[in-house]
Amino acid sequence: MDREVGTVLVQVRRTDGVLDEERSWLAGQAEAFQPAAPWRTFRWFYGQKHYSGTYWSSTMSDHVIYESRLELTRLLYADFDHRVRAVYAQPFLMKTEIDGRMRRHVPDFLLLREGDVPLVVDVKPRKLLPRPKVRFSLGWARDVVESRGWEFDVWTEPPADEVANLRFLAGYRRDWLFSSSLLRAIRAADLEGKTLGEAFRSLPGRPVELVRAAVLHLLWRQHLVTDLATPLSARHVLHSGPAQVEGTGTRSLPPVLEQRSDPESGRDAGRRLVARVSGGGGMRGAAVRVGVGTRFHYDGEVVVVEEMFGAATGNEVLVRDGRDRRFRLSLREVLASGRARVIADDPGPSADDPGEAASVVLAQLDDDELKVVRERAAHLNELLYGYRSGSSEIAAPGEPRPDYAPGLPKMARYQAKAAELGVSLSTIQRWVRAFHTEREAGLVRDRPAAPESGGLGRADPRWVEMALEVMAEYEEESTPGKAQVIRSIGPRLIARYGEGEVKLPKRSTAYSWLTELENRLPTFRLSAKRNRDIAARPGRAYGKLRPTRPGEYMLLDTTRLDVFALDPLTMRWVQAELTVAMDWYSRCITGLRLTPVSTKSVDVSGTLFQAYRPRPAGRDWPAHAVWPDHGVPRGIVLDRDAIEGPMADAAAPEGVAGPAMVPETIVVDHGKPYVSEHITSVCQRMGISIQPARLRTGRDKGPIERFFRTLRDGLLQSLPGYKGPDLYARGLNPESEAFFFLDELEAIIREWVAVVYHHRPHRGLVDPRMPGLDLSPAAMFDHGIARAGYIEVPRDAELAFEFLKTEWKPVHHYGIEIRGCRYNGDGLNDVRNVTSPYTGPKAKGGWPVQADPDDIRYVYFRHPSTHRWHTLEWEHAPALKFPVSEEALELGRKMAAAKYSYPDDEIAVAELLERWNLGLGLTRTERRMALRLVREQRAIEVPDTDDDDVTTLPSVARVLAPPDSRSPEAEDMGQEVDPEESGDVLAGDDDEEDELEPQDADDFYADALEDA
């Protein structure tokens, strides 16, 4: 221990957000304060550089938050480690007194492991570890944790290839997406010592894409193991045993050395090494000695070597920085890590030398000037070596000439060359010196100087600095004129530097300089919004997420369309918003939904659902635009070539409008529909991670933003009602040209995507192994499936219920009450007045019920025992023949309350329908509600529930079918039809026996034929 640790207090946060009381942390009490919720969450702010998000952990079967991409890598390693049974982010606050001050610290992660003590992890970039403040904070946190018998780990950047392999395999971590029979077949095959490529081909009778994905899943589960230190390839050999990963966790954090080591400790303080450093800029390298007194730049600071130590593990140096702080470094790290640069004391070529490289100087000469320089270089070669080429091996005829023979005195040759060229002897000597140093580049007359101010000529740097300062002030303001900026520069220069210190340019010159500065900081020419986007660009090289397979990242975004749609209720124009889901790897559009006026979370959820259940393809679509339907049940394979007759058409799949895929991570912005509890809960249930984009940073979702522009240029501007991207591009009266209804416009966009966009080459789609190959989104999707396999989409018909909004409500004797509406059904019979076993701040004894905000007529309940879904009907639903939304009901209630003293929901619905049927006095809000109701397609199509498994069989359904639907089939089959059964005989008005008998509620057969 480096310091004494006294009383340690810890505090955790409960799931309801309330902080527990502080308690003493005693050794061995891992279970005493197991966290329930992160002690702190992360805030977003404009201009932040890191990415925070939510990772779906297979270990926790839940979301775990992370503050940076580096923390995400630690979560990947923890998820891959089978010893880890729980992962908690921001687990607790610990407080203790260190050096007379109360210290507080919240670790990044807490890992609970089987058969081992808990592990506390802090994540820090490697470049920050040498900082004294960081080392001190991590040092005392380490001492506190280890004093309680736990382990402490500092995580930095792992090996690039290893983390790339884990990130790739993490896409196969969700167990329920893989067929258990397929996994058993692969495990039964003898794959010990086989290559990964052979494993992919180990089951010839199964689709190779599914086998490939299943093998990669077994690699993640470590049923199969291979070397993860090198990029995965088909040549990797498989074997059994736990996987070995390196990671970058460390527990050795020596504190910063404040005192110099004893110089008489026997170490060779005078030992000196020689390092080769590059001069840069194409110059020759120079040897620099490294030893006591050597200076170098290390992590942005100048440090001096004071001592050198020889050790078995390598040489180390004791260095001192500018604030007289000392610390030890590995000499290997100093010379080879790239974090340090030796400062050479001796003169020699250096990247800091003034002037340009020879290639840059010679490139600025025209052909005649270059010919003169080369001729002069040939004369100097003859002067120095006797040959114009500079070598006797390629001597020209008659060389060497007598005046320049190698044996002649140097001064005689100088005088002969000066006489020959008609220049002075000093000129020849100056040329020779320049030729020795820089060869031909040193012979250029009026050598171009290194540009200092770009195309600003001789502009005063102070004037340029002030101009940029004034222009930057308009980043958040309206677009100014150049004259306004010029008028602001002069007085500010006088105030800062004094009268006459900075010469002001002429007005025309100032205008030309501002035109040049416009390229650096756009202010005048583009729109104010575009100027803000450009100003927000990072000043360094762009980083980007690089997807490695289809479904790894799915982009979701909403935009207001640049075309008006038609309101079916009032036949007037209306704005429309388009929500799109795009697979980042292939750029395929996996879902889209057009909504009137605004977008809600149910629309986002419905768009995401289309990735699992694509919409059907149009009947008249060309064959290349139709994707295969992945909804065929397992084990059913129809050979169309072997089928004749009517079944041949039945065997042909109808096809869908886009590819079906399982998203691993969605990338969204911070709009209310995307950060809603509804979308978060859907992603949690489906095992989807969430990566929010940074605030006001459109380039984080660049591909989908570019798609919106492609849609506008390729389709929308050709449609009637197109209004342009902004006010200046709008026509005289585009509203009057609105022609398509919302459903029609969505169908047009969906067809254009399937027929045109998916099959047009995309410049952003590149295979690094074949960079010149033109790839379309459809081709890139096929490329990704061949590379990474195909993860089958869940085939459960009831998957749609998972995408609805979850409400937690108690079950009363009369059913369930949501927003004042009562729902009932037979599915609640076993749980009426029963307290739910679910716990947590949201449950509070309630049962989970799935509700569609766009259709309040029904809600859906999953029985806890049978695990079957049941439809619960609103008590006033029979009065409605079309869906009614939540907000429409609230509007109806307000209208009824204003008109009646004792209104109820039945009156509210009647008032609403009457108002909409008349179409008079509709407000903007009412029009939006009505528009959502007249849509033919719901956001999420839910299946029918409460169907008995037996009665759904075709043969049983024919028997139980009504007579009208059964008699034509019977006649077609050549069977005789009873006229009474067929309904051809007129029925009398006498009561039937079953009408006269009272129905007993307890009669077993009371509802036996209810479905019929």
Coordinates of N, CA and C in Angstrom, one line a residue, residues 188 251 255 265 283 348 367 402 436 487 521 524 554 557 570 622 641 670 677 702 705 788 811 907 979-980 983 1005:
A188 N -21.9 -31.5 -32.9 CA -21.7 -33.0 -33.1 C -20.6 -33.3 -34.1
R251 N -2.9 -3.5 -13.3 CA -3.1 -3.1 -11.9 C -1.9 -2.4 -11.4
P255 N 3.1 5.4 -8.5 CA 2.8 6.9 -8.4 C 3.9 7.7 -9.0
S265 N 23.5 4.7 -6.7 CA 22.8 3.4 -6.5 C 23.4 2.3 -7.3
M283 N 14.0 14.5 -46.1 CA 15.4 14.7 -45.8 C 16.0 13.4 -45.3
G348 N 21.6 19.9 -38.3 CA 21.4 18.8 -39.3 C 20.0 18.9 -39.9
D367 N 8.7 24.3 -67.9 CA 9.6 23.5 -68.6 C 10.9 24.2 -68.9
P402 N 39.5 18.0 -70.8 CA 40.8 18.3 -70.1 C 40.7 19.3 -69.0
H436 N 25.6 20.9 -53.0 CA 26.0 19.9 -52.0 C 24.8 19.7 -51.0
R487 N -16.3 46.8 -41.8 CA -16.4 48.0 -40.9 C -16.1 47.6 -39.5
L521 N -13.6 29.7 -43.5 CA -14.7 29.8 -42.6 C -15.9 30.4 -43.4
F524 N -20.4 34.1 -45.9 CA -21.2 35.0 -46.7 C -22.0 34.3 -47.8
M554 N -27.9 0.1 -37.6 CA -29.1 0.5 -38.4 C -29.4 1.9 -38.0
D557 N -33.9 7.8 -38.9 CA -34.1 9.2 -38.9 C -35.4 9.6 -39.6
T570 N -60.3 16.6 -45.9 CA -60.7 17.9 -46.4 C -60.3 18.2 -47.8
P622 N -41.0 -5.4 -60.9 CA -40.1 -6.3 -61.7 C -39.5 -7.3 -60.8
D641 N -39.9 -26.8 -59.2 CA -39.8 -27.5 -60.5 C -40.4 -28.8 -60.4
H670 N -31.5 12.7 -31.0 CA -32.1 12.9 -29.7 C -33.5 13.4 -29.8
E677 N -39.3 6.2 -23.9 CA -39.3 4.9 -23.1 C -39.8 3.8 -24.0
G702 N -24.5 10.3 -41.5 CA -24.3 10.7 -42.9 C -25.0 9.9 -44.0
E705 N -28.7 10.7 -44.1 CA -28.9 12.1 -44.6 C -28.7 12.2 -46.1
A788 N -20.4 -12.8 -43.8 CA -20.7 -12.9 -42.4 C -21.8 -13.8 -42.1
V811 N -55.1 -5.8 -12.7 CA -56.2 -6.4 -13.2 C -57.3 -6.5 -12.2
I907 N -70.3 9.1 -25.3 CA -70.7 10.4 -25.8 C -69.6 11.1 -26.4
P979 N -80.0 -29.2 -49.0 CA -80.5 -27.8 -49.2 C -80.8 -27.0 -48.0
E980 N -81.1 -27.7 -46.8 CA -81.3 -27.0 -45.6 C -80.0 -26.4 -45.1
G983 N -78.7 -23.4 -47.2 CA -79.5 -22.2 -47.0 C -80.4 -21.9 -48.2
Y1005 N -70.6 -27.0 -23.0 CA -70.7 -26.8 -24.4 C -71.3 -25.5 -24.8

